[in-house]
Coordinates of C-alpha atoms in Angstrom, one line a residue:
X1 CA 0.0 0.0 0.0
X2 CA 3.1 2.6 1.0
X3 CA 4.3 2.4 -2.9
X4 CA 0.7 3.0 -4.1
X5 CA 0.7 6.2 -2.0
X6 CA 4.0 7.4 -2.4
X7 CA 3.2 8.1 -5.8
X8 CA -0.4 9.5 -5.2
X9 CA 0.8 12.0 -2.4
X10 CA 3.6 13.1 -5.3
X11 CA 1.1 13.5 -7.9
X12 CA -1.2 15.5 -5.1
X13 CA 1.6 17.7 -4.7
X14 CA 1.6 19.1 -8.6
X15 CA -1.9 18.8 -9.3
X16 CA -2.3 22.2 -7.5
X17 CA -6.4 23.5 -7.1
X18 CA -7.6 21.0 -10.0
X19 CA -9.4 18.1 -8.1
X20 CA -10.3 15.3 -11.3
X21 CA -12.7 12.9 -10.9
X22 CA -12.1 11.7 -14.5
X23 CA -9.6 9.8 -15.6
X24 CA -9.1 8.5 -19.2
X25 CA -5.9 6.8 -20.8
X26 CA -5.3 6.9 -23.8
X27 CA -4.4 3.9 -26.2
X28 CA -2.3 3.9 -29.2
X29 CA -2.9 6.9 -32.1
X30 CA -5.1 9.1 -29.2
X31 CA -2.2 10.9 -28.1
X32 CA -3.1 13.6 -30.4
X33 CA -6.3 14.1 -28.2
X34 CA -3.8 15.5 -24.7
X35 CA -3.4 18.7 -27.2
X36 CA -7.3 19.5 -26.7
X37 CA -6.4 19.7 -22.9
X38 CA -6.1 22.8 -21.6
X39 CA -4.5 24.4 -18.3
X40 CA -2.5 21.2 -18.3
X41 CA 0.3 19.7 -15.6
X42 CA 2.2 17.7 -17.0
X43 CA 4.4 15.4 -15.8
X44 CA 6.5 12.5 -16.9
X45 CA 5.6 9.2 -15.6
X46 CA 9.9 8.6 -14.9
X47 CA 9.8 11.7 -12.0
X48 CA 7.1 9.7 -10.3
X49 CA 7.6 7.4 -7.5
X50 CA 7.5 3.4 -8.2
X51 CA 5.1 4.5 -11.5
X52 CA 5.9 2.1 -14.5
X53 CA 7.7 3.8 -17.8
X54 CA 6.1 3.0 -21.3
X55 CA 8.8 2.0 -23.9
X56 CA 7.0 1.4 -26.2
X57 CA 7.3 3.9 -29.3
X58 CA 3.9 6.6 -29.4
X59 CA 3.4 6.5 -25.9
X60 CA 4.7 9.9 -24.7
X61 CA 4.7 8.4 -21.0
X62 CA 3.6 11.7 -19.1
X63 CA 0.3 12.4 -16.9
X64 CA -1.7 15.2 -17.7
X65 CA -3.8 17.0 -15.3
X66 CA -6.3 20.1 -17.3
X67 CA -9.3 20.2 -18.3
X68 CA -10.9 19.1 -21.4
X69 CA -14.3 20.9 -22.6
X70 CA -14.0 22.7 -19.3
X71 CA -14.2 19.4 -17.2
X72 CA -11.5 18.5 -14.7
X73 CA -9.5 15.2 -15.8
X74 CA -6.2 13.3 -15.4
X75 CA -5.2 11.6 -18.5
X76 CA -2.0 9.1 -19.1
X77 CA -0.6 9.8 -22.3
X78 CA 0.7 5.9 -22.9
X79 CA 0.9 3.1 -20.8
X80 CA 2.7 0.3 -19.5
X81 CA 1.7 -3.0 -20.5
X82 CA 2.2 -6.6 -19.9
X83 CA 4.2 -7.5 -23.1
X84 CA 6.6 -5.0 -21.9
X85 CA 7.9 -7.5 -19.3
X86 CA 5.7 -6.0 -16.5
X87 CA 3.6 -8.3 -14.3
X88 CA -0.1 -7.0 -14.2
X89 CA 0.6 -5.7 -10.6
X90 CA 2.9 -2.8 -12.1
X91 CA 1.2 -2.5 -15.3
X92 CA -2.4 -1.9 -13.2
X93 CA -0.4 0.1 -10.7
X94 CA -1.9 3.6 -12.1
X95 CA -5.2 2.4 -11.6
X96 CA -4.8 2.0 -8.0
X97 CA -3.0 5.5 -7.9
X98 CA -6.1 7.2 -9.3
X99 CA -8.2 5.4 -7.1
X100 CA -6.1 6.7 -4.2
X101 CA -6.4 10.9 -6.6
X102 CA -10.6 10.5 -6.1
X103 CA -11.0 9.5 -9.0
X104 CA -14.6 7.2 -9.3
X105 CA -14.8 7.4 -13.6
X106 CA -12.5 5.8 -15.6
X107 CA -12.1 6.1 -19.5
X108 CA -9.8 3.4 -21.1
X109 CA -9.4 3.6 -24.9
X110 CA -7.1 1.5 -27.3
X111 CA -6.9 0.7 -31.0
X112 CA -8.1 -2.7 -31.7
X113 CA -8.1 -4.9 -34.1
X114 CA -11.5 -7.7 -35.0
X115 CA -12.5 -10.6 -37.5
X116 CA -16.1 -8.5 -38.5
X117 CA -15.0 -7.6 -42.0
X118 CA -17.5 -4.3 -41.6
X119 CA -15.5 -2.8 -39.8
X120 CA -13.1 0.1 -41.2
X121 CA -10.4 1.8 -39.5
X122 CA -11.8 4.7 -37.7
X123 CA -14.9 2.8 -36.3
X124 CA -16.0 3.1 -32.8
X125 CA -16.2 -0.1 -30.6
X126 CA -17.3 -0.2 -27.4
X127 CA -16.5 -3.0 -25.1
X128 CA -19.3 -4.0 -22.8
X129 CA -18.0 -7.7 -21.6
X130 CA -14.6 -9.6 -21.5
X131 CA -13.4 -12.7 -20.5
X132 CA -9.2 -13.5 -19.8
X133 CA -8.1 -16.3 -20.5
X134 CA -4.0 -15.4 -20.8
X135 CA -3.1 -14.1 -17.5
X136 CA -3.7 -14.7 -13.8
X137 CA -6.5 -11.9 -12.4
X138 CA -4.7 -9.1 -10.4
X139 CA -7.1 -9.8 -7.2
X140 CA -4.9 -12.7 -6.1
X141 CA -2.9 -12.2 -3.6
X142 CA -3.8 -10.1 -0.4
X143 CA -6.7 -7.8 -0.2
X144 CA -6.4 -4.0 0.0
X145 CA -9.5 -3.3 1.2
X146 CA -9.1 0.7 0.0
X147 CA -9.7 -0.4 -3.1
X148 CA -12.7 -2.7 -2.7
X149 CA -14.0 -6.0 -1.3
X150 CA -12.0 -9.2 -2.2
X151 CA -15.1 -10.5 -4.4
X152 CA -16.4 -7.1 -6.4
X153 CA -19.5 -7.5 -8.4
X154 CA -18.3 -8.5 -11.9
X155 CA -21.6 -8.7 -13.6
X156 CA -21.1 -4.1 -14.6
X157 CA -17.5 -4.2 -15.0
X158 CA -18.7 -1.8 -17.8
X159 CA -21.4 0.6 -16.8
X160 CA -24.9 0.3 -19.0
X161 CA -25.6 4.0 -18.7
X162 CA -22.1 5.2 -19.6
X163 CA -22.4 3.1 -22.7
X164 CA -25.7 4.4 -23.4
X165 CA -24.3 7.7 -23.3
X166 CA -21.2 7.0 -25.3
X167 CA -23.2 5.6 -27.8
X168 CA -25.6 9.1 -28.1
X169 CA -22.2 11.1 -28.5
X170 CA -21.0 8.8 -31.5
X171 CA -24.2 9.4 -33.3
X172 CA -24.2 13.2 -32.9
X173 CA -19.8 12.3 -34.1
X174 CA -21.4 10.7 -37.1
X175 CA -23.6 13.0 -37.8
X176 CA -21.3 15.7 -37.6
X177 CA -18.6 13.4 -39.8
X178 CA -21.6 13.1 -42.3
X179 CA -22.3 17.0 -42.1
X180 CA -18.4 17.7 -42.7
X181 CA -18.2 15.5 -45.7
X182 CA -21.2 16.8 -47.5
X183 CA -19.6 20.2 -46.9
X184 CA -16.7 18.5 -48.8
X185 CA -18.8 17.4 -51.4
X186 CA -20.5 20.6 -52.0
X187 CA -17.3 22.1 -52.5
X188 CA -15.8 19.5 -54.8
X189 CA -19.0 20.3 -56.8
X190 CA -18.6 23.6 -57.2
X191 CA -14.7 23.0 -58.7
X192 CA -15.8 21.0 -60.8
X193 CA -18.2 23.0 -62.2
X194 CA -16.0 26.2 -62.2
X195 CA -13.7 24.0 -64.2
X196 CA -16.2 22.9 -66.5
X197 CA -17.3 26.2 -67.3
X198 CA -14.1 27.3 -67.9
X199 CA -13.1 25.0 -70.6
X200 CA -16.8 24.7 -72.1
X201 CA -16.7 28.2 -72.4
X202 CA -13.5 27.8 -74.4
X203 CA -14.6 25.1 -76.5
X204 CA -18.2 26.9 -77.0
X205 CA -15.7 29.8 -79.0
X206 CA -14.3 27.6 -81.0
X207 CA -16.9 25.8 -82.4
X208 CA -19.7 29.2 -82.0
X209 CA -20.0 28.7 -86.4
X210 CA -21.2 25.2 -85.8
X211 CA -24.7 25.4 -86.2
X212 CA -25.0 21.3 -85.3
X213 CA -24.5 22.3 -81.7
X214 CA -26.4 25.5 -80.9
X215 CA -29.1 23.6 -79.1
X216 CA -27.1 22.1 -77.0
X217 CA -27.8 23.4 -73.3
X218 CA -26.0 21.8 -69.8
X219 CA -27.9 21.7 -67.1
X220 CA -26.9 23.7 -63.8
X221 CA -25.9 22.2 -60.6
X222 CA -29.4 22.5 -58.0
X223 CA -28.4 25.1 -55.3
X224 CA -30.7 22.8 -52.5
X225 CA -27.7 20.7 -52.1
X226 CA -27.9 21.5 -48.6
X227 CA -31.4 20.3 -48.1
X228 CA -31.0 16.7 -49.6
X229 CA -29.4 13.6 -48.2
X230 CA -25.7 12.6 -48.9
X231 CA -26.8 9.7 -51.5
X232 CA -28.6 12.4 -53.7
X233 CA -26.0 14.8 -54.1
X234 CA -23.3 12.0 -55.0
X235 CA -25.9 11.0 -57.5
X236 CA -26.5 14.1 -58.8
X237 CA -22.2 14.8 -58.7
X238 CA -22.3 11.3 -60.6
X239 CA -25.0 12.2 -63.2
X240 CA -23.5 15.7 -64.3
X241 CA -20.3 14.8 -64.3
X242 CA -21.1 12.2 -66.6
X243 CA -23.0 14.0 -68.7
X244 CA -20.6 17.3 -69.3
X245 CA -17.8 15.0 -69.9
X246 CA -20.0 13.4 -72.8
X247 CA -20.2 16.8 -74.1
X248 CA -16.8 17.9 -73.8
X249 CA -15.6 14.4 -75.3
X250 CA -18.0 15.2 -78.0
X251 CA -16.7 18.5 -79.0
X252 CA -13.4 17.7 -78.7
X253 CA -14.2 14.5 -81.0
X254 CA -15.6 17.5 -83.9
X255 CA -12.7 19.6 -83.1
X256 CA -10.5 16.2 -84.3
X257 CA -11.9 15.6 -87.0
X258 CA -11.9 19.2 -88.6
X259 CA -8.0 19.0 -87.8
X260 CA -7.8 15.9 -89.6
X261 CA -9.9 17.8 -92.3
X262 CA -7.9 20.6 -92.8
X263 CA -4.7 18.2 -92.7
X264 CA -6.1 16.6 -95.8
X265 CA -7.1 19.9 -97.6
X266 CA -3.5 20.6 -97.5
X267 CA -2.4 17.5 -98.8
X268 CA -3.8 17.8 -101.7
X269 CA -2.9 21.2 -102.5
X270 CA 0.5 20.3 -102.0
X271 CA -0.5 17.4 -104.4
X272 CA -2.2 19.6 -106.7
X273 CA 0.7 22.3 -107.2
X274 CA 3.5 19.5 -107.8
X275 CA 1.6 18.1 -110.4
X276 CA 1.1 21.9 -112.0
X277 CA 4.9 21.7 -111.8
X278 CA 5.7 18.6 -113.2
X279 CA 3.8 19.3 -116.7
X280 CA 5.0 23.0 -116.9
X281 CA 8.6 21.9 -116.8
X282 CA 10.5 20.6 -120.1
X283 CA 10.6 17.5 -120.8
X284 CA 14.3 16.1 -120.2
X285 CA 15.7 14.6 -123.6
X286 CA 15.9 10.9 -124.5
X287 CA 19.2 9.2 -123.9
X288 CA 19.7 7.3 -127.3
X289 CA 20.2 3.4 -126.8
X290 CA 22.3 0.9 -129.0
X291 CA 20.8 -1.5 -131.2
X292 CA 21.2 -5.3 -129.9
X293 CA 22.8 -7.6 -132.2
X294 CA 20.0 -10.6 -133.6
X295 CA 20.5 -13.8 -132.8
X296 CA 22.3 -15.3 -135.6
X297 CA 25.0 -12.3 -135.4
X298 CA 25.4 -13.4 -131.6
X299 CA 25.6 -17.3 -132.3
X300 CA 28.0 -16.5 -135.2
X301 CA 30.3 -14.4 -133.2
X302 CA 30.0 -17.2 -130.4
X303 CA 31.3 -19.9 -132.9
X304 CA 34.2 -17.8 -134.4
X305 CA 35.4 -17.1 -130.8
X306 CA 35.0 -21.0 -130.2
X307 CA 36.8 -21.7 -132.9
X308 CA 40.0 -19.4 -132.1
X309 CA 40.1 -20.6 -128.7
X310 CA 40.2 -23.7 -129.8
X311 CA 43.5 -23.0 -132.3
X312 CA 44.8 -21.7 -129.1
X313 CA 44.8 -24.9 -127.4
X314 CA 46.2 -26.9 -130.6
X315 CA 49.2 -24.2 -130.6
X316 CA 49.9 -24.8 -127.1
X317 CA 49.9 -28.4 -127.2
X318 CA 52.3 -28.9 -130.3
X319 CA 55.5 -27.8 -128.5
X320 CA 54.8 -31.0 -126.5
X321 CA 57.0 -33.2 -128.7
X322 CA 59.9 -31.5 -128.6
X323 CA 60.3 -31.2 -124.7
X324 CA 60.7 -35.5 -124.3
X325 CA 64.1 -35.8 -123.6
X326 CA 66.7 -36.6 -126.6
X327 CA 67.9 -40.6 -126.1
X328 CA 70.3 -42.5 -128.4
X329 CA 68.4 -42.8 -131.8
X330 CA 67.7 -46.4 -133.1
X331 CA 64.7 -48.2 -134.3
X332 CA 63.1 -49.5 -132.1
X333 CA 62.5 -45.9 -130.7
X334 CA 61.4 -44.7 -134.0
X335 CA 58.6 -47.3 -134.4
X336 CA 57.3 -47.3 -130.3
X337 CA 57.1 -43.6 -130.8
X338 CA 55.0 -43.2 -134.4
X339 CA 52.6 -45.9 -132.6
X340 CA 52.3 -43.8 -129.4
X341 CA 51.5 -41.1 -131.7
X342 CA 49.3 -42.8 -133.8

């Protein structure tokens, strides 16, 4: 019990004329919600006696004392928790230390995961029940009778009527959300229609001759936008967006094709003045060509040239004879050679 108020009396001592009776800690991405406090005390959970540090990354690990909305609170800007490596007696120590402040309303958020594929990140949940299985409960041991009988009632761990009330606030969030992004809407609306008009109104220029599109009228945006539910003006954002774009798309389509148009009325002027050319120049003179020779000329010539080659060969052949090599002369070399030759 000494450790418990060790830290109480120390927190007592900075809190100054602010008396909380509201405590709320907040989970993992609320941090942002201890800069709504105002008149704040703050003080870092490290200059406090026996209180557990967070280490774990987004939790600040200070205490703030203020008010938020005008109402007295306490808040813990991160927590210690179990996974850390503390047992449940130093990561519920703060709990008891409140309970020691006066405070009788406690606030615990954290961001939580769940298997119900509707939900989106950014939903409210509210728990109204649990049951631990992973860890022993942090009533064993001794009682402490300042903080309660050794068998509380467990069947409102979670008050009915708070929820009730929590819930309200969410609808009147919602509604508010709802509110904020119709505003949003309203505005996207109106860009888009400024742009629209701007460009139509260049494109309306352009094609003012056309006589195919002067009755051709877009219809405006309703004003009432305000008065209707959120469904009807994305329907009606849906519908004239679609429709102008058809438009648009359909005068730029014209404006193509009376490019392409214009791109073949120059081609064939181009065409037309190089053919003007062509049959106003002179006409280049003929080169003169040689007359073939017929075919009996060619085989003739053919034969003649066979036949000299042919001479050639004999002439070249006849020396032949007299490069045998000279022997004694007799005759039986006479007669071996005329029969060779023969």
């Amino acid at each position: 019990m000494k450790i418990y108020q060790e830290a109480a009396d120390y927190i007592k001592g900075k809190m100054g004329e602010i008396s909380p009776k509201i405590a709320i800690i907040l989970g993992s991405g609320l941090g942002v919600l201890s800069e709504e406090i105002t008149e704040k005390i703050v003080i870092p959970y490290k200059e406090i006696p026996n209180f557990p540090v967070s280490t774990v990354t987004g939790h600040a690990g200070e205490l703030i004392i203020g008010k938020l909305q005008n109402v007295a609170i306490i808040a813990m800007n991160g927590r210690s928790h179990y996974y850390e490596g503390y047992s449940l007696q130093e990561a519920t120590f703060p709990i008891r230390v409140f309970k020691l402040l006066g405070i009788n309303e406690l606030i615990l958020t954290n961001a939580a995961g769940g298997i119900n594929t509707e939900y989106k990140p950014g939903d409210f949940m509210i728990i109204n029940d649990h049951l631990s299985f992973f860890a022993e409960s942090v009533l064993r041991g001794k009682n402490m009778d300042e903080f309660g009988p050794r068998f509380p009632d467990m069947s409102e761990v979670y008050k009915k009527d708070k929820i009730a009330k929590l819930e309200e606030i969410i609808k009147k969030v919602r509604k508010l959300r709802e509110k904020d992004k119709l505003e949003e809407e309203k505005a996207k609306i109106a860009k888009k229609r400024a742009i629209f008009d701007e460009n139509i109104d260049d494109l309306l220029a352009e094609f003012d001759d056309n006589e195919e599109y002067d009755d051709l009228d877009f219809e405006p945006v309703e004003d009432n936008v305000a008065e209707r539910s959120l469904e009807e003006v994305y329907s009606e954002l849906q519908r004239t967006t679609l429709v102008q774009e058809e438009k648009i798309h359909e005068f730029k389509q014209e404006e193509k094709i009376i490019e392409e148009v214009k791109l073949e009325e120059e081609l064939l002027t181009d065409i037309e003045e190089a053919e003007t050319t062509t049959l106003s120049a002179e006409p280049e003179p003929i080169l003169e060509v040689e007359e073939l020779p017929s075919l009996e000329e060619t085989i003739k010539e053919l034969e003649e040239k066979n036949t000299e080659e042919q001479a050639l060969e004999a002439i070249e052949v006849e020396p032949l004879t007299e490069e045998i090599p000279s022997e004694p002369q007799n005759e039986s070399y006479d007669e071996v050679f005329l029969k060779e030759e023969g």
